[in-house]
Amino acid sequence: MLTDVVNGNFTEFPSIAPFARQNRPPDENLKSINSENFREVIEIIFDRFFIENRTNFTDFFTEILRNIGRYSISFNINAFEFNNRKSEFKDISVLSLGQKVVAMLTVIFNHGDYSHETKPIIIDQPEDNLDNRYIYTNLVNQLKNLKEKRQVIIATHSSTIVTNSLVENVIVMESDGKNGWIKKSGYTLNLSIKKDIIHILEGGSLSFEHRKNIYNDTLSEGSK
């Protein structure tokens, strides 16, 4: 029926014929759908299509639920690989935790492109079960692209995300085990914020210096 309505075929649905938008001869006495009669049109469609076909809808969804085990979701596990591997789709039920996170984040990040959703998106620790190379090469870029379309709020323990995602505002939280509160907030390059990033996300200045000393000779060679 909905296809018929869109295509202007109202011969079998006289109850909504008066509201047709299609250009017809004046003697058919058709009306245009507008903000004043739109609700009435929807009610007519609902009554005629959904209510009268309720049994068919019930049978349809009952059949789907009865055979739910036959349906699955597959994900291309090589979608974000660095070596141009060919596509390999696997059922989401057999993916590793990291692959499931990638699949889930891919759906979340791309959902707005199809739904035209522009509301803020809040994600808790998107880095879980992901290696740092993937976080830097893929996740960071995805977040930078996403924040051009909608506000992104992330709770994270990853210094890679905080320092590479072009974050406009870093909020440092404190907690006493029962309650949490904002300790400070500011831009990533703010000296006080950088100290907290090192202290909280890098394990402290000694830990940061220790890692730096270990990698120093490799970094000086320009290796990746």
Coordinates of C-alpha atoms in Angstrom, one line a residue:
M1 CA 0.0 0.0 0.0
L2 CA 2.7 2.5 0.9
T3 CA 4.3 2.0 -2.5
D4 CA 0.9 2.7 -4.1
V5 CA 0.6 5.8 -2.1
V6 CA 4.0 7.1 -3.1
N7 CA 3.3 6.3 -6.7
G8 CA -0.1 8.0 -6.6
N9 CA -2.2 4.9 -7.1
F10 CA -5.2 5.5 -4.8
T11 CA -7.8 3.5 -6.7
E12 CA -7.9 0.8 -4.0
F13 CA -7.6 3.2 -1.1
P14 CA -10.4 5.8 -1.5
S15 CA -10.1 6.9 2.2
I16 CA -6.8 8.7 1.5
A17 CA -7.5 9.7 -2.1
P18 CA -8.7 13.2 -1.1
F19 CA -5.2 13.9 0.2
A20 CA -3.2 12.9 -2.9
R21 CA -0.3 15.2 -3.7
Q22 CA -0.2 14.1 -7.4
N23 CA -1.4 16.6 -10.0
R24 CA -4.8 15.5 -11.1
P25 CA -7.7 17.1 -12.9
P26 CA -9.7 19.5 -10.7
D27 CA -12.9 17.4 -11.0
E28 CA -11.2 14.7 -8.8
N29 CA -11.4 17.0 -5.9
L30 CA -8.0 16.0 -4.4
K31 CA -6.3 17.8 -1.6
S32 CA -2.6 18.5 -0.9
I33 CA -1.0 17.0 2.2
N34 CA 0.1 19.8 4.5
S35 CA 0.9 20.4 8.1
E36 CA -2.7 20.8 9.0
N37 CA -4.0 17.5 7.6
F38 CA -0.8 15.4 7.8
R39 CA -1.7 13.8 11.1
E40 CA -5.1 12.8 9.7
V41 CA -3.4 11.2 6.7
I42 CA -1.1 9.2 9.0
E43 CA -4.0 8.0 11.0
I44 CA -5.9 6.9 7.9
I45 CA -2.8 5.0 6.7
F46 CA -2.3 3.4 10.1
D47 CA -5.9 2.3 10.4
R48 CA -6.1 1.0 6.9
F49 CA -2.7 -0.6 6.6
F50 CA -1.5 -1.6 10.0
I51 CA -4.7 -2.3 11.9
E52 CA -6.5 -4.2 9.2
N53 CA -3.3 -6.2 8.5
R54 CA -2.4 -6.8 12.2
T55 CA -2.7 -10.5 11.9
N56 CA -0.3 -10.6 8.9
F57 CA 2.2 -8.4 10.8
T58 CA 2.0 -10.6 13.9
D59 CA 2.5 -13.8 11.9
F60 CA 5.5 -12.1 10.1
F61 CA 7.4 -11.1 13.2
T62 CA 6.5 -14.3 15.0
E63 CA 8.1 -16.2 12.2
I64 CA 11.2 -14.1 12.4
L65 CA 11.5 -14.6 16.2
R66 CA 10.9 -18.3 15.8
N67 CA 13.8 -18.5 13.3
I68 CA 16.1 -16.0 15.0
G69 CA 18.9 -18.5 15.1
R70 CA 19.0 -18.5 11.3
Y71 CA 20.0 -14.8 11.1
S72 CA 23.4 -13.5 11.8
I73 CA 25.7 -10.5 11.2
S74 CA 29.0 -10.8 9.4
F75 CA 31.9 -8.3 9.6
N76 CA 34.9 -7.9 7.4
I77 CA 37.8 -8.5 9.7
N78 CA 40.3 -7.0 7.2
A79 CA 38.4 -3.7 6.8
F80 CA 41.0 -1.8 8.7
E81 CA 44.2 -3.8 7.9
F82 CA 47.3 -2.0 6.8
N83 CA 48.5 -4.6 4.2
N84 CA 45.5 -4.4 1.8
R85 CA 44.3 -8.0 2.6
K86 CA 41.3 -9.2 0.7
S87 CA 37.9 -9.0 2.4
E88 CA 37.2 -11.8 4.9
F89 CA 33.7 -11.8 6.5
K90 CA 33.2 -13.7 9.7
D91 CA 30.1 -14.2 11.9
I92 CA 30.2 -11.7 14.7
S93 CA 29.6 -14.5 17.2
V94 CA 33.1 -15.9 16.5
L95 CA 35.0 -12.6 16.4
S96 CA 37.7 -11.8 19.1
L97 CA 36.9 -9.2 21.6
G98 CA 39.0 -6.6 19.7
Q99 CA 37.2 -7.4 16.4
K100 CA 33.8 -7.1 18.1
V101 CA 34.8 -3.7 19.5
V102 CA 35.9 -2.6 16.0
A103 CA 32.6 -3.9 14.5
M104 CA 30.6 -2.1 17.1
L105 CA 32.4 1.2 16.8
T106 CA 32.1 1.1 13.0
V107 CA 28.3 0.8 13.4
I108 CA 28.2 3.6 16.0
F109 CA 30.4 6.0 14.0
N110 CA 28.6 5.5 10.7
H111 CA 25.1 5.4 12.0
G112 CA 24.7 9.2 11.9
D113 CA 25.5 9.2 8.2
Y114 CA 22.4 7.2 7.4
S115 CA 20.1 8.4 10.2
H116 CA 21.2 12.0 10.0
E117 CA 21.6 12.0 13.7
T118 CA 23.4 15.0 15.0
K119 CA 23.0 14.7 18.8
P120 CA 26.1 14.3 21.0
I121 CA 27.6 10.8 21.2
I122 CA 29.0 9.5 24.5
I123 CA 31.4 6.5 24.5
D124 CA 33.0 4.8 27.5
Q125 CA 36.5 3.6 26.9
P126 CA 36.4 2.9 23.2
E127 CA 40.0 1.8 23.4
D128 CA 39.1 -1.4 25.3
N129 CA 40.6 -4.6 23.7
L130 CA 42.3 -2.6 20.9
D131 CA 46.0 -2.4 20.4
N132 CA 47.7 1.0 20.3
R133 CA 48.6 0.9 16.6
Y134 CA 44.9 0.5 15.7
I135 CA 44.0 3.2 18.2
Y136 CA 46.5 5.7 16.7
T137 CA 46.0 4.7 13.0
N138 CA 42.2 4.1 12.9
L139 CA 40.3 5.1 16.0
V140 CA 41.9 8.5 16.4
N141 CA 41.1 9.4 12.8
Q142 CA 37.6 8.1 13.1
L143 CA 37.1 10.3 16.2
K144 CA 38.5 13.3 14.4
N145 CA 36.1 12.8 11.5
L146 CA 33.2 12.1 13.8
K147 CA 33.6 15.3 15.8
E148 CA 33.3 17.4 12.6
K149 CA 29.7 16.2 12.4
R150 CA 28.6 15.9 16.1
Q151 CA 29.9 16.5 19.6
V152 CA 31.8 13.6 20.9
I153 CA 32.3 12.9 24.7
I154 CA 34.6 10.1 25.7
A155 CA 35.6 8.6 29.0
T156 CA 39.1 7.1 28.4
H157 CA 42.3 6.0 29.9
S158 CA 44.2 6.2 26.6
S159 CA 46.8 8.9 26.3
T160 CA 46.9 8.2 22.6
I161 CA 43.3 9.3 22.2
V162 CA 43.7 12.3 24.4
T163 CA 46.8 13.7 22.8
N164 CA 46.1 12.8 19.1
S165 CA 42.4 13.4 18.6
L166 CA 42.5 17.2 18.4
V167 CA 40.6 17.3 21.7
E168 CA 39.0 20.7 22.4
N169 CA 38.5 20.1 26.1
V170 CA 40.1 17.6 28.5
I171 CA 38.2 17.0 31.7
V172 CA 40.2 15.5 34.5
M173 CA 38.0 13.6 37.0
E174 CA 38.6 12.7 40.6
S175 CA 36.8 10.2 42.8
D176 CA 36.6 9.1 46.4
G177 CA 35.3 5.7 45.6
K178 CA 31.7 6.8 46.0
N179 CA 31.4 10.0 44.2
G180 CA 33.1 11.6 41.3
W181 CA 33.8 15.2 40.4
I182 CA 35.6 17.4 38.0
K183 CA 39.1 18.3 39.2
K184 CA 40.0 20.6 36.3
S185 CA 39.4 21.0 32.6
G186 CA 41.3 22.7 29.7
Y187 CA 43.0 22.4 26.4
T188 CA 45.5 19.5 25.8
L189 CA 48.5 21.9 25.6
N190 CA 47.7 23.5 28.9
L191 CA 50.6 22.8 31.2
S192 CA 48.5 21.8 34.1
I193 CA 46.4 19.4 31.9
K194 CA 49.6 17.9 30.4
K195 CA 50.9 17.2 33.9
D196 CA 47.7 15.3 34.7
I197 CA 47.9 13.4 31.4
I198 CA 51.4 12.2 32.3
H199 CA 50.4 11.5 35.9
I200 CA 47.1 9.6 35.2
L201 CA 47.4 8.2 31.7
E202 CA 51.1 7.6 31.4
G203 CA 51.6 6.3 34.9
G204 CA 53.6 9.3 36.2
S205 CA 56.7 11.1 35.1
L206 CA 59.1 8.3 36.2
S207 CA 57.1 5.7 34.2
F208 CA 57.0 8.1 31.2
E209 CA 60.8 8.8 31.4
H210 CA 61.5 5.1 31.8
R211 CA 59.7 4.2 28.6
K212 CA 61.2 7.2 26.8
N213 CA 64.7 6.0 27.7
I214 CA 64.0 2.5 26.5
Y215 CA 62.8 3.7 23.1
N216 CA 65.2 6.6 22.8
D217 CA 67.8 4.9 20.6
T218 CA 65.0 3.6 18.3
L219 CA 63.3 6.9 18.1
S220 CA 66.6 8.7 17.3
E221 CA 67.0 6.4 14.2
G222 CA 63.6 7.5 12.9
S223 CA 62.3 3.9 12.9
K224 CA 58.5 3.3 13.0

